PDB file of C-alpha atoms in Angstrom:
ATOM      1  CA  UNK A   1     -85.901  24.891  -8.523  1.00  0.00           C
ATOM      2  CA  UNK A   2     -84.523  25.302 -11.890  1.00  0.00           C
ATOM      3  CA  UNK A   3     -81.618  27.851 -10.370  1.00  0.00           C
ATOM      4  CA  UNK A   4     -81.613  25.406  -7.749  1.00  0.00           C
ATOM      5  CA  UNK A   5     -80.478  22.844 -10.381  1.00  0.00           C
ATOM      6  CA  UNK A   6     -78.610  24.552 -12.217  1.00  0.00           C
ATOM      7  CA  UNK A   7     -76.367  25.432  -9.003  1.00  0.00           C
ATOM      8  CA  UNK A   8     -76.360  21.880  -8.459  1.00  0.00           C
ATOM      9  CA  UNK A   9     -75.736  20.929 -11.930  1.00  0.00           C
ATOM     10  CA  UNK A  10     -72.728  23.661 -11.586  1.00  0.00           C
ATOM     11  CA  UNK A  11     -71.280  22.445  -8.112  1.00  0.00           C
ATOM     12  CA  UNK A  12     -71.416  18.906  -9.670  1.00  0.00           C
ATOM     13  CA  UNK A  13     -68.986  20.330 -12.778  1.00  0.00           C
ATOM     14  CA  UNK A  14     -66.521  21.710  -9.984  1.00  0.00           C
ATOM     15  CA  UNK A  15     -66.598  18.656  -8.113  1.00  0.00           C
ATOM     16  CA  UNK A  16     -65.980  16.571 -10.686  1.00  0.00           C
ATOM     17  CA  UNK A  17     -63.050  19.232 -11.586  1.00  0.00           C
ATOM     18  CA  UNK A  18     -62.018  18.899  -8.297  1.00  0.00           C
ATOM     19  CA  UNK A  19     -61.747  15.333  -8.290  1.00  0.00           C
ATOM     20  CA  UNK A  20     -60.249  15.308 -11.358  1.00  0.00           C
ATOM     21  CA  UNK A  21     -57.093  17.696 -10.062  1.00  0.00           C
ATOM     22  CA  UNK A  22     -56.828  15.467  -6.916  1.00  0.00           C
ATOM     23  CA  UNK A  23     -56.699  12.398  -9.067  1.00  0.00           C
ATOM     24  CA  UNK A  24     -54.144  14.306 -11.018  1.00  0.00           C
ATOM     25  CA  UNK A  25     -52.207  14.847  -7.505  1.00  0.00           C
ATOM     26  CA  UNK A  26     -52.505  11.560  -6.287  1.00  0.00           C
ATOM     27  CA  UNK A  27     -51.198   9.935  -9.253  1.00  0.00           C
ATOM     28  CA  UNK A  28     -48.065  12.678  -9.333  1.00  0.00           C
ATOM     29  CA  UNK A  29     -47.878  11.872  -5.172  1.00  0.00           C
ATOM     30  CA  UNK A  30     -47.630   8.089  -5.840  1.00  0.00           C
ATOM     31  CA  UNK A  31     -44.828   8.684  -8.818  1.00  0.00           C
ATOM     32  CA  UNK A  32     -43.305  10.875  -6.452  1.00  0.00           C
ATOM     33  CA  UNK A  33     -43.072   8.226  -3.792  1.00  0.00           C
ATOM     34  CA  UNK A  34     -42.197   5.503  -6.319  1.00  0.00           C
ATOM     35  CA  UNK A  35     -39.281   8.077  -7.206  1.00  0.00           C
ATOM     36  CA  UNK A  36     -38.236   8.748  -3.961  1.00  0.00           C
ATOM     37  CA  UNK A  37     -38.082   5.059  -2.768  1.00  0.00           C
ATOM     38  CA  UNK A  38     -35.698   4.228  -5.998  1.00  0.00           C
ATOM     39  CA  UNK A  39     -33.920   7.681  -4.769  1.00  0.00           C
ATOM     40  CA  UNK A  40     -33.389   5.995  -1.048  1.00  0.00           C
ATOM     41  CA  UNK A  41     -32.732   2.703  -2.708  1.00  0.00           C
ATOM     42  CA  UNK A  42     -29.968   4.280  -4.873  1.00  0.00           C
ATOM     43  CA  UNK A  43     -28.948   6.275  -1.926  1.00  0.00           C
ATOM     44  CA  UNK A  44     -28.794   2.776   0.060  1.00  0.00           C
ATOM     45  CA  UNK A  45     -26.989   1.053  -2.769  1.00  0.00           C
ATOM     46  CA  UNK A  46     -24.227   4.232  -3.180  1.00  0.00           C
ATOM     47  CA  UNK A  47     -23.747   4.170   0.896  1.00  0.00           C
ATOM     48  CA  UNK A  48     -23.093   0.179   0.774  1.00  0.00           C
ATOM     49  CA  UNK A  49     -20.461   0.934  -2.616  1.00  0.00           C
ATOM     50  CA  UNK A  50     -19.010   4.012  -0.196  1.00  0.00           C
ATOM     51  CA  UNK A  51     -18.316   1.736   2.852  1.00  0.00           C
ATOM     52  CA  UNK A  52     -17.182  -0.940   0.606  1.00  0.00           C
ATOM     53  CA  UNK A  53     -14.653   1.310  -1.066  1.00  0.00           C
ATOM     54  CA  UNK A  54     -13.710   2.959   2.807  1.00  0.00           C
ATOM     55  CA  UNK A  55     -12.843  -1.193   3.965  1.00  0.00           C
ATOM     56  CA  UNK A  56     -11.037  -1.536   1.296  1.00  0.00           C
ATOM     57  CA  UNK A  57      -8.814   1.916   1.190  1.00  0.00           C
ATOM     58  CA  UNK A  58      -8.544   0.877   4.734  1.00  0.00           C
ATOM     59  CA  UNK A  59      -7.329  -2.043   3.914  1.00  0.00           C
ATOM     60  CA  UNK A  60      -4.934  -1.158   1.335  1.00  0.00           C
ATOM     61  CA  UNK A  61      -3.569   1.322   3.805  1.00  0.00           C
ATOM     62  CA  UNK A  62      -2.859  -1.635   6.157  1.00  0.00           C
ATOM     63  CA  UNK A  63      -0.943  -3.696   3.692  1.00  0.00           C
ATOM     64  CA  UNK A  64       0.752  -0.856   2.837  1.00  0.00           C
ATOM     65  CA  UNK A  65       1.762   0.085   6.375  1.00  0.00           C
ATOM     66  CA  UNK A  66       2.452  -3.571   6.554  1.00  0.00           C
ATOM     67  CA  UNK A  67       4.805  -3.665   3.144  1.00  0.00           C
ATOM     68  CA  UNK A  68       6.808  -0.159   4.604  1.00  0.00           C
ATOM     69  CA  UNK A  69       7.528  -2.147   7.973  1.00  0.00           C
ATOM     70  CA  UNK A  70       8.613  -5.488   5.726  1.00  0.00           C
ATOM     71  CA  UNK A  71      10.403  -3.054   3.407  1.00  0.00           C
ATOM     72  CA  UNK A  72      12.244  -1.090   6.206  1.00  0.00           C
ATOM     73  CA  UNK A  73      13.069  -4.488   8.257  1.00  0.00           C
ATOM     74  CA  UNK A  74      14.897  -5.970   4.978  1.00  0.00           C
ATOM     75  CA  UNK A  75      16.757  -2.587   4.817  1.00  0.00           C
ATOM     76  CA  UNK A  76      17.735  -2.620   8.311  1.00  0.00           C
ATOM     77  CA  UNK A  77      18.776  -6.521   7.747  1.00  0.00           C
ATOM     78  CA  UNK A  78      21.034  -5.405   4.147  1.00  0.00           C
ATOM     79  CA  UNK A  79      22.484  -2.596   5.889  1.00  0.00           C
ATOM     80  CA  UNK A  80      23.887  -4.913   8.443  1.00  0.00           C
ATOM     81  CA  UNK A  81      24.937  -7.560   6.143  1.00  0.00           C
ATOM     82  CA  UNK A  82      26.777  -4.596   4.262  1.00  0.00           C
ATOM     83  CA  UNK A  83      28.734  -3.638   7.416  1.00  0.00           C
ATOM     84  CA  UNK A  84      29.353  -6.935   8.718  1.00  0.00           C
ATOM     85  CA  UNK A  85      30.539  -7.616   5.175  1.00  0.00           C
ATOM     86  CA  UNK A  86      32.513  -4.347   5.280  1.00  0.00           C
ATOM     87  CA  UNK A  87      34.364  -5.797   8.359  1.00  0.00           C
ATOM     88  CA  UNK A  88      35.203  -8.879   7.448  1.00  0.00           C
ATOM     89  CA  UNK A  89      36.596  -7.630   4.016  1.00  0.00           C
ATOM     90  CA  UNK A  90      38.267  -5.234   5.893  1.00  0.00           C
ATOM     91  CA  UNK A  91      39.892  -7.834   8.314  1.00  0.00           C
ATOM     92  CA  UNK A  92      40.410 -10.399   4.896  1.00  0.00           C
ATOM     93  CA  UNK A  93      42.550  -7.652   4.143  1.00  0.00           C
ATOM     94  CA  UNK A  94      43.960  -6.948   7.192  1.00  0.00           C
ATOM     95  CA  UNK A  95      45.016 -11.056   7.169  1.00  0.00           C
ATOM     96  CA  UNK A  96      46.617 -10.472   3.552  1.00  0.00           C
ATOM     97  CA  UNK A  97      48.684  -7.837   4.314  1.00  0.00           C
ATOM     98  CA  UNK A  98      50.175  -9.579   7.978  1.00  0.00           C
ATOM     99  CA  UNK A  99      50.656 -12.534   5.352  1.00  0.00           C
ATOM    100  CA  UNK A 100      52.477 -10.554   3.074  1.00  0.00           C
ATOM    101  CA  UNK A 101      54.997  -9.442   5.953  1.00  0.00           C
ATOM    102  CA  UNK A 102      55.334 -12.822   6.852  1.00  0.00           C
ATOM    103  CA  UNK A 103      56.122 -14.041   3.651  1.00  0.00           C
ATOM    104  CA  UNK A 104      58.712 -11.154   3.505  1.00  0.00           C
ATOM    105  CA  UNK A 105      60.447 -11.864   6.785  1.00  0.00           C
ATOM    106  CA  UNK A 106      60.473 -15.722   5.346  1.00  0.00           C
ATOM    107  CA  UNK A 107      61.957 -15.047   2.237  1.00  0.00           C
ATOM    108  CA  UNK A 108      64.276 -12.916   3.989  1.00  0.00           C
ATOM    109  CA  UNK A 109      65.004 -15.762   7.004  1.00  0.00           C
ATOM    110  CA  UNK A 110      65.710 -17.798   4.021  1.00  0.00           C
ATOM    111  CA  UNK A 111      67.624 -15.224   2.441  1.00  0.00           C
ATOM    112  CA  UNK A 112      70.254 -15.508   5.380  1.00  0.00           C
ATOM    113  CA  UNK A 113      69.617 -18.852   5.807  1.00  0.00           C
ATOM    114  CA  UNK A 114      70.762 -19.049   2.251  1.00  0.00           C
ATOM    115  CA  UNK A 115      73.897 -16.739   2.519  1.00  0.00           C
ATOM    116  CA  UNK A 116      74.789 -18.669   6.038  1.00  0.00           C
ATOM    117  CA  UNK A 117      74.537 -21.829   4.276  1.00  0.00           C
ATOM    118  CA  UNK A 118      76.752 -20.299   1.505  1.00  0.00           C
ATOM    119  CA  UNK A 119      79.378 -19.723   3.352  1.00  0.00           C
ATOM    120  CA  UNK A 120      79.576 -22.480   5.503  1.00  0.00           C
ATOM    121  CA  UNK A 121      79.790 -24.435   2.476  1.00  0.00           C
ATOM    122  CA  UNK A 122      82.792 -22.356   1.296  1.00  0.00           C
ATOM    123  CA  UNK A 123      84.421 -22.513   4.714  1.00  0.00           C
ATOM    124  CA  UNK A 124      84.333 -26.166   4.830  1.00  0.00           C
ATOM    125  CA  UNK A 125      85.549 -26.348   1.161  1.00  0.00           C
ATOM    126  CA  UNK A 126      88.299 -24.104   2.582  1.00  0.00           C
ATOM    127  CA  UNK A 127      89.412 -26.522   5.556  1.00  0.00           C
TER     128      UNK A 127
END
């Protein structure tokens, strides 16, 4: 009996040891899982940041596409200006110089005119 007890008395110590390691486990399971729920949490929060950050570089690129197109349009819309510009400076000049020819050919109409008139004059002063 006394053995008997003392067995007892002895599986009592290692189940009490026992219990006292599985309490230890338990408690380091339920930190664990307290730690791995903030993990997923994080993990939640950093996905909903990344997809965040993914509609806006999305949208970025859009307005940028958007901007190029605007940008190339306006160049497309000076470059014409420019020519039709070109061609009417080009014609302006085109004008100025048939002027000039026609001023010429009236100065020299005039000219004659002029030395007709002349002697005209001194014919009649003659008769």
């Amino acid at each position: 009996i006394h053995r008997m007890r003392s067995d007892f008395s002895d599986q009592q110590v290692e189940v009490t040891e026992i219990s006292s390691v599985l309490r230890t486990i338990e408690v380091q399971r339920d930190q664990l899982m307290k730690k791995s729920a903030l993990d997923s949490e994080r993990v939640l929060e950093l996905e909903e940041q990344l997809h965040e950050m993914k509609s806006t570089v999305t949208s970025l690129h859009g307005d940028l596409s958007r901007s190029t197109d605007a940008r190339k349009d306006l160049e497309t819309t000076f470059e014409q200006r420019e020519r039709t510009l070109q061609h009417m400076l080009d014609q302006a000049d085109a004008d100025k110089e048939g002027m000039r020819k026609e001023l010429s050919n009236v100065k020299d109409s005039v000219a004659e005119l002029a030395g007709e008139q002349e002697t005209l004059v001194n014919e009649k002063m003659e008769l």
